[in-house]
Tab-separated table of C-alpha atoms in Angstrom:
chain	number	residue	atom	x	y	z
F	1	MET	CA	-44.148	-15.623	184.359
F	2	ARG	CA	-42.415	-17.216	181.428
F	3	LYS	CA	-41.293	-13.757	180.249
F	4	ASP	CA	-39.853	-12.973	183.706
F	5	ALA	CA	-37.982	-16.260	183.801
F	6	ALA	CA	-36.591	-15.622	180.345
F	7	LEU	CA	-35.505	-12.129	181.399
F	8	VAL	CA	-33.760	-13.448	184.523
F	9	SER	CA	-32.030	-16.131	182.450
F	10	SER	CA	-30.881	-13.500	179.969
F	11	LEU	CA	-29.490	-11.330	182.769
F	12	PHE	CA	-27.589	-14.265	184.274
F	13	LEU	CA	-26.189	-15.132	180.839
F	14	ALA	CA	-25.098	-11.539	180.259
F	15	ALA	CA	-23.454	-11.419	183.674
F	16	ALA	CA	-21.662	-14.688	182.976
F	17	LEU	CA	-20.284	-13.216	179.777
F	18	ILE	CA	-19.350	-9.835	181.257
F	19	ILE	CA	-17.679	-10.926	184.520
F	20	PRO	CA	-14.836	-12.927	182.920
F	21	ALA	CA	-14.260	-10.110	180.443
F	22	THR	CA	-13.788	-7.563	183.238
F	23	ARG	CA	-11.399	-9.599	185.371
F	24	SER	CA	-8.201	-7.764	186.169
F	25	TRP	CA	-5.435	-8.397	183.637
F	26	THR	CA	-3.086	-8.849	186.583
F	27	GLN	CA	-4.863	-12.041	187.626
F	28	PRO	CA	-4.024	-15.387	185.996
F	29	GLN	CA	-6.743	-16.394	183.578
F	30	GLU	CA	-7.513	-19.840	182.255
F	31	THR	CA	-8.392	-19.215	178.643
F	32	ALA	CA	-8.122	-21.241	175.493
F	33	ALA	CA	-4.803	-20.844	173.764
F	34	ARG	CA	-5.001	-17.845	171.441
F	35	LYS	CA	-3.809	-18.138	167.885
F	36	ALA	CA	-1.034	-15.654	167.233
F	37	PRO	CA	-1.631	-13.280	164.318
F	38	TYR	CA	0.101	-13.941	161.015
F	39	ASP	CA	3.831	-13.275	161.202
F	40	ALA	CA	5.711	-13.130	157.894
F	41	VAL	CA	9.024	-13.842	159.634
F	42	GLN	CA	7.711	-16.969	161.343
F	43	ASP	CA	6.156	-18.067	158.066
F	44	ALA	CA	9.407	-17.566	156.163
F	45	GLN	CA	11.469	-19.685	158.560
F	46	THR	CA	8.945	-22.524	159.084
F	47	PRO	CA	9.498	-25.574	156.859
F	48	ARG	CA	6.451	-27.158	155.207
F	49	GLU	CA	5.613	-30.806	155.726
F	50	VAL	CA	4.654	-32.300	152.390
F	51	ALA	CA	3.546	-35.731	151.262
F	52	ARG	CA	6.409	-37.988	150.161
F	53	PRO	CA	4.922	-40.356	147.607
F	54	ARG	CA	7.931	-40.461	145.255
F	55	PRO	CA	10.628	-43.117	145.708
F	56	GLU	CA	13.461	-40.541	145.737
F	57	GLN	CA	11.770	-38.828	148.680
F	58	GLN	CA	11.992	-41.858	150.940
F	59	LYS	CA	14.841	-42.095	153.480
F	60	ASP	CA	16.800	-45.333	153.274
F	61	GLN	CA	19.267	-46.985	155.640
F	62	HIS	CA	22.135	-44.918	154.247
F	63	ASP	CA	20.233	-41.661	154.771
F	64	ASN	CA	19.586	-42.546	158.411
F	65	SER	CA	23.078	-43.817	159.229
F	66	ASP	CA	25.678	-42.010	161.326
F	67	LEU	CA	28.268	-42.052	158.571
F	68	PHE	CA	27.969	-38.280	158.174
F	69	THR	CA	29.219	-37.416	161.664
F	70	ALA	CA	32.773	-36.141	162.039
F	71	THR	CA	33.817	-39.022	164.266
F	72	LYS	CA	33.007	-41.519	161.479
F	73	ALA	CA	35.135	-39.863	158.830
F	74	GLU	CA	37.817	-42.107	157.317
F	75	PRO	CA	41.320	-40.560	157.446
F	76	ALA	CA	42.871	-39.378	154.200
F	77	SER	CA	45.934	-41.536	154.962
F	78	THR	CA	46.641	-44.619	157.056
F	79	ALA	CA	49.935	-42.945	157.968
F	80	PHE	CA	48.043	-40.699	160.398
F	81	LYS	CA	48.067	-43.607	162.869
F	82	ASN	CA	51.673	-42.745	163.643
F	83	GLN	CA	51.102	-39.005	163.951
F	84	PRO	CA	50.095	-37.014	167.074
F	85	ASP	CA	46.412	-37.612	167.940
F	86	GLU	CA	46.192	-39.743	164.776
F	87	GLY	CA	45.787	-36.534	162.774
F	88	LYS	CA	42.499	-35.639	164.477
F	89	ILE	CA	41.496	-32.375	166.111
F	90	LEU	CA	40.304	-33.605	169.495
F	91	GLY	CA	39.582	-30.166	170.955
F	92	PHE	CA	36.822	-27.704	170.191
F	93	ASP	CA	36.118	-26.592	166.653
F	94	PHE	CA	34.585	-23.133	167.024
F	95	TYR	CA	32.548	-23.306	163.843
F	96	ARG	CA	31.107	-26.766	164.603
F	97	ASP	CA	30.659	-26.955	168.371
F	98	PRO	CA	27.884	-24.995	170.091
F	99	LEU	CA	28.812	-21.978	172.181
F	100	ASP	CA	29.789	-23.043	175.738
F	101	ALA	CA	29.744	-26.719	174.840
F	102	LYS	CA	31.361	-28.731	177.637
F	103	LYS	CA	33.062	-31.198	175.297
F	104	PRO	CA	34.002	-31.361	171.605
F	105	MET	CA	31.495	-32.865	169.178
F	106	THR	CA	28.560	-31.760	171.343
F	107	THR	CA	25.347	-31.765	169.313
F	108	PHE	CA	22.541	-29.232	169.371
F	109	GLN	CA	20.204	-31.949	170.631
F	110	GLU	CA	22.407	-32.552	173.675
F	111	VAL	CA	22.447	-28.829	174.510
F	112	TYR	CA	18.706	-28.559	173.935
F	113	GLN	CA	17.845	-31.507	176.195
F	114	LYS	CA	20.139	-30.269	178.961
F	115	ASP	CA	18.754	-26.710	178.887
F	116	VAL	CA	15.137	-27.858	178.725
F	117	ALA	CA	15.692	-30.188	181.687
F	118	GLU	CA	17.317	-27.393	183.718
F	119	LYS	CA	14.763	-24.705	182.881
F	120	PRO	CA	12.165	-25.431	185.628
F	121	ARG	CA	14.878	-25.369	188.297
F	122	VAL	CA	16.484	-22.240	186.831
F	123	MET	CA	13.208	-20.324	186.832
F	124	ALA	CA	12.188	-21.604	190.283
F	125	THR	CA	15.506	-20.346	191.660
F	126	GLN	CA	14.975	-16.927	190.082
F	127	ARG	CA	11.408	-16.770	191.377
F	128	ARG	CA	12.576	-17.499	194.935
F	129	LEU	CA	15.178	-14.749	194.631
F	130	LEU	CA	12.593	-12.224	193.420
F	131	GLU	CA	10.137	-13.187	196.170
F	132	MET	CA	12.879	-12.697	198.779
F	133	ARG	CA	13.575	-9.201	197.448
F	134	TYR	CA	10.192	-7.858	196.335
F	135	ASN	CA	6.478	-7.858	196.978
F	136	LEU	CA	5.462	-9.072	193.535
F	137	LYS	CA	1.737	-8.531	194.040
F	138	PRO	CA	1.125	-5.313	192.064
F	139	ASN	CA	-0.565	-2.317	193.617
F	140	LEU	CA	-1.985	-0.468	190.615
F	141	SER	CA	-2.629	3.268	190.511
F	142	PRO	CA	-6.355	4.054	190.163
F	143	ASP	CA	-5.724	7.238	188.169
F	144	VAL	CA	-2.188	7.283	186.655
F	145	LYS	CA	-1.956	5.433	183.369
F	146	MET	CA	0.409	5.074	180.454
F	147	SER	CA	-0.431	6.540	177.057
F	148	ARG	CA	-2.681	3.698	175.950
F	149	GLY	CA	-4.335	3.147	179.315
F	150	LYS	CA	-2.253	0.599	181.220
F	151	PRO	CA	-2.205	1.585	184.934
F	152	ILE	CA	1.226	2.037	186.469
F	153	ALA	CA	2.299	-0.054	189.448
F	154	VAL	CA	2.821	1.796	192.726
F	155	GLY	CA	5.621	0.930	195.145
F	156	PRO	CA	7.835	0.607	196.925
F	157	THR	CA	8.055	-3.123	196.324
F	158	ALA	CA	11.408	-3.839	198.006
F	159	LEU	CA	11.280	-6.082	201.077
F	160	LEU	CA	13.529	-4.895	203.910
F	161	ALA	CA	15.548	-7.171	206.148
F	162	GLN	CA	13.832	-8.108	209.395
F	163	GLY	CA	14.104	-5.340	211.967
F	164	THR	CA	15.053	-2.759	209.336
F	165	THR	CA	13.012	0.275	208.337
F	166	TRP	CA	13.533	2.885	205.627
F	167	GLU	CA	14.213	5.431	208.365
F	168	LYS	CA	16.902	3.232	209.955
F	169	LEU	CA	18.540	2.620	206.572
F	170	ALA	CA	18.594	6.335	205.764
F	171	ALA	CA	20.425	6.980	209.042
F	172	MET	CA	23.150	4.404	208.298
F	173	SER	CA	26.444	5.003	206.533
F	174	PRO	CA	27.181	3.168	203.274
F	175	GLU	CA	29.698	1.004	205.154
F	176	GLN	CA	27.074	-0.050	207.700
F	177	ILE	CA	24.570	-0.894	204.964
F	178	ARG	CA	27.168	-2.904	203.064
F	179	SER	CA	28.548	-4.784	206.055
F	180	GLY	CA	25.037	-5.785	207.121
F	181	ASN	CA	24.062	-6.698	203.551
F	182	LEU	CA	21.025	-4.460	204.048
F	183	PHE	CA	20.820	-2.535	200.766
F	184	PRO	CA	17.335	-3.314	199.397
F	185	TYR	CA	18.260	-2.912	195.725
F	186	PRO	CA	21.275	-5.108	194.945
F	187	PRO	CA	21.985	-5.943	191.286
F	188	LEU	CA	19.228	-7.938	189.595
F	189	PRO	CA	20.781	-10.987	187.908
F	190	HIS	CA	19.943	-12.665	184.629
F	191	PRO	CA	18.062	-15.919	185.429
F	192	LYS	CA	20.721	-17.939	183.608
F	193	GLN	CA	23.987	-16.031	183.541
F	194	VAL	CA	26.015	-18.722	181.802
F	195	ASN	CA	23.766	-18.527	178.726
F	196	GLY	CA	22.773	-14.869	179.108
F	197	GLY	CA	21.222	-13.199	176.107
F	198	GLN	CA	17.955	-11.554	175.150
F	199	VAL	CA	14.808	-12.713	176.987
F	200	PHE	CA	11.353	-11.552	175.912
F	201	PRO	CA	8.208	-11.220	178.090
F	202	GLN	CA	5.463	-13.772	177.570
F	203	ILE	CA	2.947	-11.226	176.288
F	204	GLN	CA	5.279	-10.577	173.337
F	205	ILE	CA	5.988	-14.266	172.774
F	206	ASP	CA	2.235	-14.907	172.604
F	207	MET	CA	2.137	-12.660	169.524
F	208	PHE	CA	5.506	-13.718	168.102
F	209	PRO	CA	6.214	-17.356	169.132
F	210	ARG	CA	9.550	-17.251	167.282
F	211	LEU	CA	10.919	-15.269	170.276
F	212	GLN	CA	10.444	-18.198	172.700
F	213	ARG	CA	13.623	-19.588	174.263
F	214	PHE	CA	13.906	-23.180	175.463
F	215	ASP	CA	16.406	-22.463	178.240
F	216	VAL	CA	14.961	-19.509	180.178
F	217	ASP	CA	11.801	-17.400	180.571
F	218	PHE	CA	11.127	-13.785	181.432
F	219	ASP	CA	11.027	-13.310	185.194
F	220	LEU	CA	9.147	-10.109	186.162
F	221	PRO	CA	5.339	-9.885	186.403
F	222	ASP	CA	3.566	-8.110	183.549
F	223	ALA	CA	2.193	-5.385	185.849
F	224	PHE	CA	5.719	-3.981	186.259
F	225	LEU	CA	6.383	-3.737	182.506
F	226	PRO	CA	5.594	-1.099	179.869
F	227	GLU	CA	2.484	-1.286	177.740
F	228	PHE	CA	2.194	-3.830	174.953
F	229	PRO	CA	1.842	-2.516	172.359
F	230	PRO	CA	3.381	0.813	173.355
F	231	ALA	CA	2.216	4.084	171.857
F	232	ILE	CA	4.277	5.674	169.080
F	233	PHE	CA	4.861	9.426	168.888
F	234	LEU	CA	6.551	11.014	165.879
F	235	GLN	CA	8.441	14.262	166.249
F	236	ASN	CA	7.688	15.096	162.601
F	237	ARG	CA	3.913	14.749	163.158
F	238	PRO	CA	3.221	15.801	166.771
F	239	GLU	CA	-0.376	16.746	165.999
F	240	LEU	CA	-1.254	13.079	165.436
F	241	GLY	CA	-0.466	11.929	168.974
F	242	ASP	CA	-0.146	8.148	169.199
F	243	VAL	CA	0.225	6.733	165.678
F	244	SER	CA	0.510	3.047	166.638
F	245	ARG	CA	-3.240	2.477	166.222
F	246	GLY	CA	-2.905	-0.268	168.810
F	247	GLU	CA	-0.677	-2.445	166.639
F	248	VAL	CA	2.835	-3.816	167.063
F	249	VAL	CA	4.847	-2.537	164.122
F	250	SER	CA	6.446	-5.420	162.226
F	251	ILE	CA	7.351	-6.512	158.725
F	252	ASN	CA	3.650	-7.356	158.305
F	253	ASN	CA	2.198	-3.882	158.708
F	254	PHE	CA	4.891	-1.164	158.701
F	255	TYR	CA	4.151	-0.002	155.176
F	256	ARG	CA	0.390	0.181	155.665
F	257	LEU	CA	0.755	2.105	158.918
F	258	PHE	CA	3.439	4.594	157.881
F	259	LYS	CA	3.481	5.100	154.114
F	260	ASP	CA	1.579	8.390	154.509
F	261	LEU	CA	3.461	9.594	157.605
F	262	LEU	CA	7.138	9.112	156.745
F	263	THR	CA	9.505	10.128	153.980
F	264	PRO	CA	10.758	7.397	151.632
F	265	VAL	CA	14.132	7.427	153.416
F	266	GLN	CA	12.519	7.072	156.849
F	267	LEU	CA	10.192	4.353	155.577
F	268	ASP	CA	13.148	2.408	154.201
F	269	GLY	CA	14.870	2.821	157.562
F	270	LEU	CA	11.779	1.420	159.250
F	271	ARG	CA	11.850	-1.526	156.852
F	272	MET	CA	15.371	-2.290	158.015
F	273	LEU	CA	14.374	-1.895	161.662
F	274	VAL	CA	11.666	-4.566	161.314
F	275	THR	CA	13.807	-6.969	159.254
F	276	PRO	CA	15.311	-9.830	161.300
F	277	PHE	CA	19.033	-10.573	161.255
F	278	PRO	CA	20.994	-13.291	163.130
F	279	GLN	CA	21.388	-12.622	166.831
F	280	GLU	CA	23.318	-14.357	169.595
F	281	GLU	CA	20.402	-16.556	170.753
F	282	PHE	CA	18.177	-16.452	167.641
F	283	ASN	CA	20.030	-17.655	164.547
F	284	PRO	CA	20.377	-20.661	162.201
F	285	THR	CA	23.308	-22.347	164.005
F	286	ASP	CA	23.684	-24.722	166.932
F	287	ASP	CA	24.442	-21.709	169.134
F	288	ARG	CA	20.794	-20.682	169.146
F	289	LYS	CA	18.370	-20.889	172.087
F	290	SER	CA	15.235	-21.258	169.967
F	291	SER	CA	14.075	-24.788	169.266
F	292	GLN	CA	13.984	-24.190	165.519
F	293	ALA	CA	16.559	-22.452	163.361
F	294	SER	CA	15.776	-18.735	163.229
F	295	LEU	CA	16.298	-15.845	160.843
F	296	GLY	CA	17.149	-13.802	163.937
F	297	VAL	CA	15.467	-10.819	165.521
F	298	ALA	CA	14.680	-7.330	164.289
F	299	CYS	CA	15.673	-4.084	166.007
F	300	LEU	CA	12.005	-3.432	166.754
F	301	ASP	CA	11.528	-6.891	168.254
F	302	CYS	CA	13.403	-5.467	171.232
F	303	HIS	CA	12.607	-1.774	170.803
F	304	VAL	CA	8.919	-2.535	170.277
F	305	ASN	CA	7.223	0.381	168.513
F	306	GLY	CA	10.385	2.388	169.101
F	307	HIS	CA	9.977	1.852	172.848
F	308	THR	CA	10.559	-1.277	174.964
F	309	THR	CA	8.745	-4.064	176.779
F	310	ALA	CA	11.610	-4.451	179.281
F	311	GLN	CA	13.337	-7.294	177.475
F	312	PHE	CA	16.729	-7.914	179.059
F	313	HIS	CA	20.105	-9.329	178.094
F	314	LEU	CA	23.686	-8.915	179.373
F	315	SER	CA	25.925	-5.900	178.984
F	316	PRO	CA	28.098	-6.590	175.923
F	317	ASP	CA	30.975	-4.477	177.187
F	318	ILE	CA	32.406	-6.614	180.009
F	319	ARG	CA	34.217	-9.940	180.300
F	320	PRO	CA	34.426	-12.593	181.666
F	321	GLN	CA	30.849	-13.834	181.506
F	322	GLU	CA	30.263	-13.847	185.263
F	323	ARG	CA	31.255	-10.168	185.450
F	324	ARG	CA	28.662	-9.025	182.905
F	325	PHE	CA	25.534	-7.386	184.339
F	326	ARG	CA	21.886	-7.606	183.344
F	327	LEU	CA	20.817	-4.852	180.974
F	328	ASP	CA	17.263	-3.797	180.143
F	329	THR	CA	16.287	-2.742	176.642
F	330	VAL	CA	16.002	1.040	176.643
F	331	SER	CA	13.437	3.106	174.804
F	332	LEU	CA	14.272	4.780	171.491
F	333	ARG	CA	11.890	7.610	172.347
F	334	GLY	CA	13.671	10.940	172.132
F	335	LEU	CA	16.762	9.465	170.487
F	336	PHE	CA	17.023	12.594	168.326
F	337	ASN	CA	18.060	14.575	171.411
F	338	GLN	CA	20.736	12.199	172.697
F	339	GLN	CA	24.415	12.739	172.058
F	340	ILE	CA	25.893	9.452	173.312
F	341	HIS	CA	24.589	5.912	172.910
F	342	SER	CA	24.963	2.599	174.753
F	343	SER	CA	25.193	2.172	178.515
F	344	LYS	CA	28.991	1.795	178.586
F	345	ARG	CA	30.517	2.389	175.142
F	346	SER	CA	29.616	6.067	174.807
F	347	LEU	CA	29.191	5.787	171.013
F	348	ARG	CA	28.856	9.249	169.542
F	349	SER	CA	26.246	8.629	166.844
F	350	VAL	CA	23.264	6.360	166.397
F	351	GLU	CA	24.750	5.374	163.023
F	352	ASP	CA	27.860	4.013	164.762
F	353	PHE	CA	25.735	2.252	167.361
F	354	THR	CA	23.503	0.619	164.734
F	355	GLU	CA	26.428	-0.494	162.581
F	356	PHE	CA	28.352	-1.935	165.537
F	357	GLU	CA	25.420	-3.932	166.932
F	358	GLN	CA	24.580	-5.382	163.520
F	359	ARG	CA	28.187	-6.473	163.139
F	360	THR	CA	28.277	-8.255	166.508
F	361	ALA	CA	25.007	-10.210	166.339
F	362	TYR	CA	23.260	-7.695	168.601
F	363	PHE	CA	24.533	-6.824	172.061
F	364	ASN	CA	27.305	-9.305	172.679
F	365	GLY	CA	30.344	-7.248	171.717
F	366	ASP	CA	31.690	-10.260	169.861
F	367	GLU	CA	32.515	-10.224	166.141
F	368	ILE	CA	33.998	-13.725	166.402
F	369	HIS	CA	30.740	-15.469	167.241
F	370	ALA	CA	28.776	-13.105	165.010
F	371	ALA	CA	30.763	-14.408	162.030
F	372	LYS	CA	29.543	-17.917	162.786
F	373	LYS	CA	25.893	-16.907	163.099
F	374	GLY	CA	25.841	-14.588	160.124
F	375	MET	CA	27.616	-11.254	160.494
F	376	ASN	CA	25.520	-8.470	159.023
F	377	ILE	CA	27.599	-5.718	157.413
F	378	LEU	CA	25.375	-2.775	156.541
F	379	SER	CA	26.317	-0.012	154.156
F	380	ARG	CA	26.413	3.511	155.544
F	381	VAL	CA	23.455	4.346	153.291
F	382	GLN	CA	21.298	1.717	155.010
F	383	VAL	CA	22.604	2.729	158.427
F	384	SER	CA	21.774	6.370	157.764
F	385	HIS	CA	18.246	5.429	156.715
F	386	MET	CA	17.787	3.478	159.953
F	387	ALA	CA	19.119	6.445	161.922
F	388	GLN	CA	16.715	8.808	160.169
F	389	MET	CA	13.814	6.632	161.338
F	390	GLN	CA	15.099	6.189	164.877
F	391	ASN	CA	15.389	9.953	165.161
F	392	MET	CA	11.673	10.321	164.444
F	393	PHE	CA	10.581	8.558	167.661
F	394	ASP	CA	9.383	11.178	170.133
F	395	VAL	CA	8.683	11.117	173.866
F	396	PRO	CA	5.036	11.178	175.034
F	397	PRO	CA	3.353	14.581	175.399
F	398	ALA	CA	3.713	16.218	178.826
F	399	PRO	CA	0.822	18.715	178.919
F	400	LYS	CA	1.796	20.107	182.334
F	401	LEU	CA	5.276	21.195	181.179
F	402	ASP	CA	6.020	24.531	179.532
F	403	PRO	CA	8.374	24.847	176.508
F	404	ALA	CA	11.366	25.149	178.858
F	405	GLY	CA	10.478	21.813	180.459
F	406	TYR	CA	9.228	23.144	183.805
F	407	LEU	CA	5.758	22.824	185.308
F	408	ALA	CA	3.166	25.352	184.186
F	409	PRO	CA	1.905	26.506	187.634
F	410	MET	CA	-1.724	26.807	186.552
F	411	LYS	CA	-1.774	23.151	185.412
F	412	ALA	CA	0.161	21.493	188.255
F	413	THR	CA	-0.978	20.239	191.639
F	414	PRO	CA	0.688	21.435	194.876
F	415	ALA	CA	2.331	18.001	195.242
F	416	GLU	CA	3.797	18.190	191.717
F	417	ILE	CA	5.093	21.735	192.295
F	418	SER	CA	6.681	20.633	195.555
F	419	GLY	CA	8.161	17.611	193.775
F	420	GLN	CA	9.706	19.858	191.126
F	421	LYS	CA	11.413	21.933	193.844
F	422	ILE	CA	12.816	18.769	195.392
F	423	PHE	CA	13.920	17.462	191.976
F	424	PHE	CA	15.996	20.567	191.261
F	425	GLY	CA	16.956	21.166	194.883
F	426	LYS	CA	17.303	18.789	197.798
F	427	GLY	CA	16.873	15.694	195.623
F	428	ARG	CA	19.788	16.689	193.333
F	429	CYS	CA	18.056	14.911	190.434
F	430	GLY	CA	18.434	17.925	188.152
F	431	SER	CA	22.231	17.786	188.281
F	432	CYS	CA	22.163	14.727	185.993
F	433	HIS	CA	18.677	15.219	184.531
F	434	PRO	CA	18.353	18.938	183.659
F	435	ALA	CA	15.320	20.374	181.884
F	436	PRO	CA	13.996	20.491	179.242
F	437	PHE	CA	14.880	16.952	178.163
F	438	TYR	CA	15.940	15.699	181.584
F	439	LEU	CA	19.333	14.234	180.708
F	440	ASP	CA	22.832	15.687	180.584
F	441	HIS	CA	24.457	13.579	177.820
F	442	GLN	CA	27.017	12.311	180.337
F	443	MET	CA	27.978	9.065	182.043
F	444	HIS	CA	27.964	8.792	185.835
F	445	ASP	CA	29.271	6.295	188.381
F	446	LEU	CA	26.979	5.741	191.386
F	447	GLN	CA	29.755	3.784	193.144
F	448	MET	CA	27.393	1.039	194.217
F	449	GLU	CA	30.299	-1.009	195.576
F	450	HIS	CA	30.003	1.166	198.701
F	451	PHE	CA	26.512	-0.195	199.381
F	452	THR	CA	26.505	-3.782	198.100
F	453	ARG	CA	28.869	-6.721	198.163
F	454	GLU	CA	29.044	-6.807	194.375
F	455	PRO	CA	31.634	-4.802	192.412
F	456	GLY	CA	30.421	-1.503	191.053
F	457	ASP	CA	29.350	-1.042	187.452
F	458	GLY	CA	31.462	2.042	186.760
F	459	PRO	CA	30.135	4.946	184.684
F	460	ILE	CA	26.803	4.345	182.946
F	461	LYS	CA	25.014	6.661	180.552
F	462	THR	CA	22.297	8.944	181.910
F	463	PHE	CA	18.959	8.326	180.209
F	464	THR	CA	16.169	10.856	179.731
F	465	LEU	CA	13.373	11.025	182.297
F	466	ARG	CA	10.838	12.314	179.789
F	467	GLY	CA	7.966	9.819	179.719
F	468	ILE	CA	9.597	7.900	182.563
F	469	LYS	CA	6.353	6.529	183.999
F	470	GLU	CA	5.995	4.434	180.808
F	471	SER	CA	9.383	2.708	181.063
F	472	PRO	CA	9.367	0.430	184.125
F	473	PRO	CA	11.324	-1.273	185.579
F	474	TYR	CA	14.085	1.215	186.399
F	475	MET	CA	17.883	1.401	186.593
F	476	HIS	CA	20.017	-0.286	183.954
F	477	ASP	CA	19.152	-3.791	185.191
F	478	GLY	CA	15.519	-3.224	186.225
F	479	ARG	CA	16.220	-3.651	189.945
F	480	CYS	CA	13.724	-0.884	190.857
F	481	LEU	CA	10.258	-2.054	189.842
F	482	THR	CA	8.457	1.277	190.396
F	483	LEU	CA	9.165	4.999	190.568
F	484	GLU	CA	8.735	4.829	194.346
F	485	ASP	CA	11.484	2.187	194.485
F	486	THR	CA	13.704	4.420	192.364
F	487	VAL	CA	13.248	7.397	194.697
F	488	LYS	CA	14.018	5.151	197.701
F	489	PHE	CA	17.139	3.919	195.875
F	490	PHE	CA	18.525	7.413	195.311
F	491	ASN	CA	17.517	8.611	198.748
F	492	LEU	CA	19.931	6.016	200.149
F	493	VAL	CA	22.679	6.206	197.507
F	494	LEU	CA	22.900	10.010	197.542
F	495	GLY	CA	22.199	10.372	201.276
F	496	LEU	CA	19.357	12.813	200.606
F	497	LYS	CA	17.417	12.310	203.858
F	498	LEU	CA	14.090	12.909	202.125
F	499	SER	CA	10.956	12.683	204.256
F	500	ALA	CA	8.102	10.383	203.271
F	501	GLU	CA	6.111	13.390	202.039
F	502	GLU	CA	9.049	14.656	199.973
F	503	GLU	CA	9.441	11.233	198.373
F	504	THR	CA	5.731	11.147	197.523
F	505	ASN	CA	5.857	14.613	195.968
F	506	LEU	CA	8.969	13.762	193.981
F	507	VAL	CA	7.190	10.726	192.513
F	508	ALA	CA	4.207	12.943	191.660
F	509	PHE	CA	6.523	15.197	189.636
F	510	LEU	CA	8.210	12.280	187.866
F	511	ARG	CA	4.822	10.986	186.756
F	512	VAL	CA	4.067	14.149	184.756
F	513	LEU	CA	7.391	14.387	182.925
């Protein structure tokens, strides 16, 4: 009897341990705060609190006074009293005042307190907007997964206006859709346009707390994002498959992971790619949006493992601020096969792209503010090393495609074969995304101003569709959360008149690219 009771107790205990461990990762979980792994960058920029037993270490009344502020400075001459503005600069001083300060002599603490106070309202507003546009409860595929096992989300997620159906929308003209404000995929805005800048998903911040902003949070649910960490494929070692070994490549581990896989030049390029430099929102000045002064961010903070976790910022190529659009971080996979770079600038080499972004504090198109934060001028030797490494990142294997980039009939399902015919035929996808790499090295204008009440974005670079199932959300601003949403988007924009079955088959083909 006692043995039976002990057995039952053991089974209950085992069940209690197993059930929480198998809860879906899409559900909120109440767990103890996890300690982030060691981060050399965080360690380097964190001051140490030490005991202050010595008399010279004690702060006195003079140390704590406000004599050091600009407004307390004594004029060099009493004659200034008779000069314009008493010899004072009463306007903004670019190098002293924080970016977008509303008055001269604004302090970092004032900006910080204002942004922190506004943050709950800012994020609640963005959440309401997303819930009006999308069904944010993920429907996960039971059998289609990314390279490391994360299931993809299945759509469509867009919520249609009352009384509207996909069939009714497809029968309307662009003018009718626009006049009724019925287009289900309008531009997706940055949660705080006035500040803009790079925003990282929480799963990444949990590992690297230095990427936390005090003014805004990431807005899309984790289920609609790429894997974290993403797989890494090297075009110089295809036989190895994923070489990430389940780790996020950083300054802490890059040498251990890659010293036997890369050339010395490539390894040095990788070192540069994981080294942080001042960025628009992460830097040592009062312009930052991190609570503590920061060394900056590294290229692979955004292009995690040479891929992306859907971090977003604003397009650097447009002014004024309210005209700039949200821009997702794109994958570096397959960069070796791309002839133009950047969504708008059409830079003709990755070396030029890398050098330009370093010089402008990453993705703001602004050398003026970069100079304040710490402009990083790289030599062409360093830039070429970085380019050599970026050109090693490969797309995931596509075992159903032949060397020419088309489906091998013996490996494909009827739905995938049908989807391929639609892709290169009725769907017109292949005109901008030709095989084998599924991009045309061009820029195209979808003329979205015909469908929405916002101005169009003009020509934007075509990106490769190889490995596309691992790069949600879609479009340059992430407005399409799933592949199904993306097919719906183009069915309307291009007037394709695809049937529901044709849309399903097209998605099936996209999943195997």
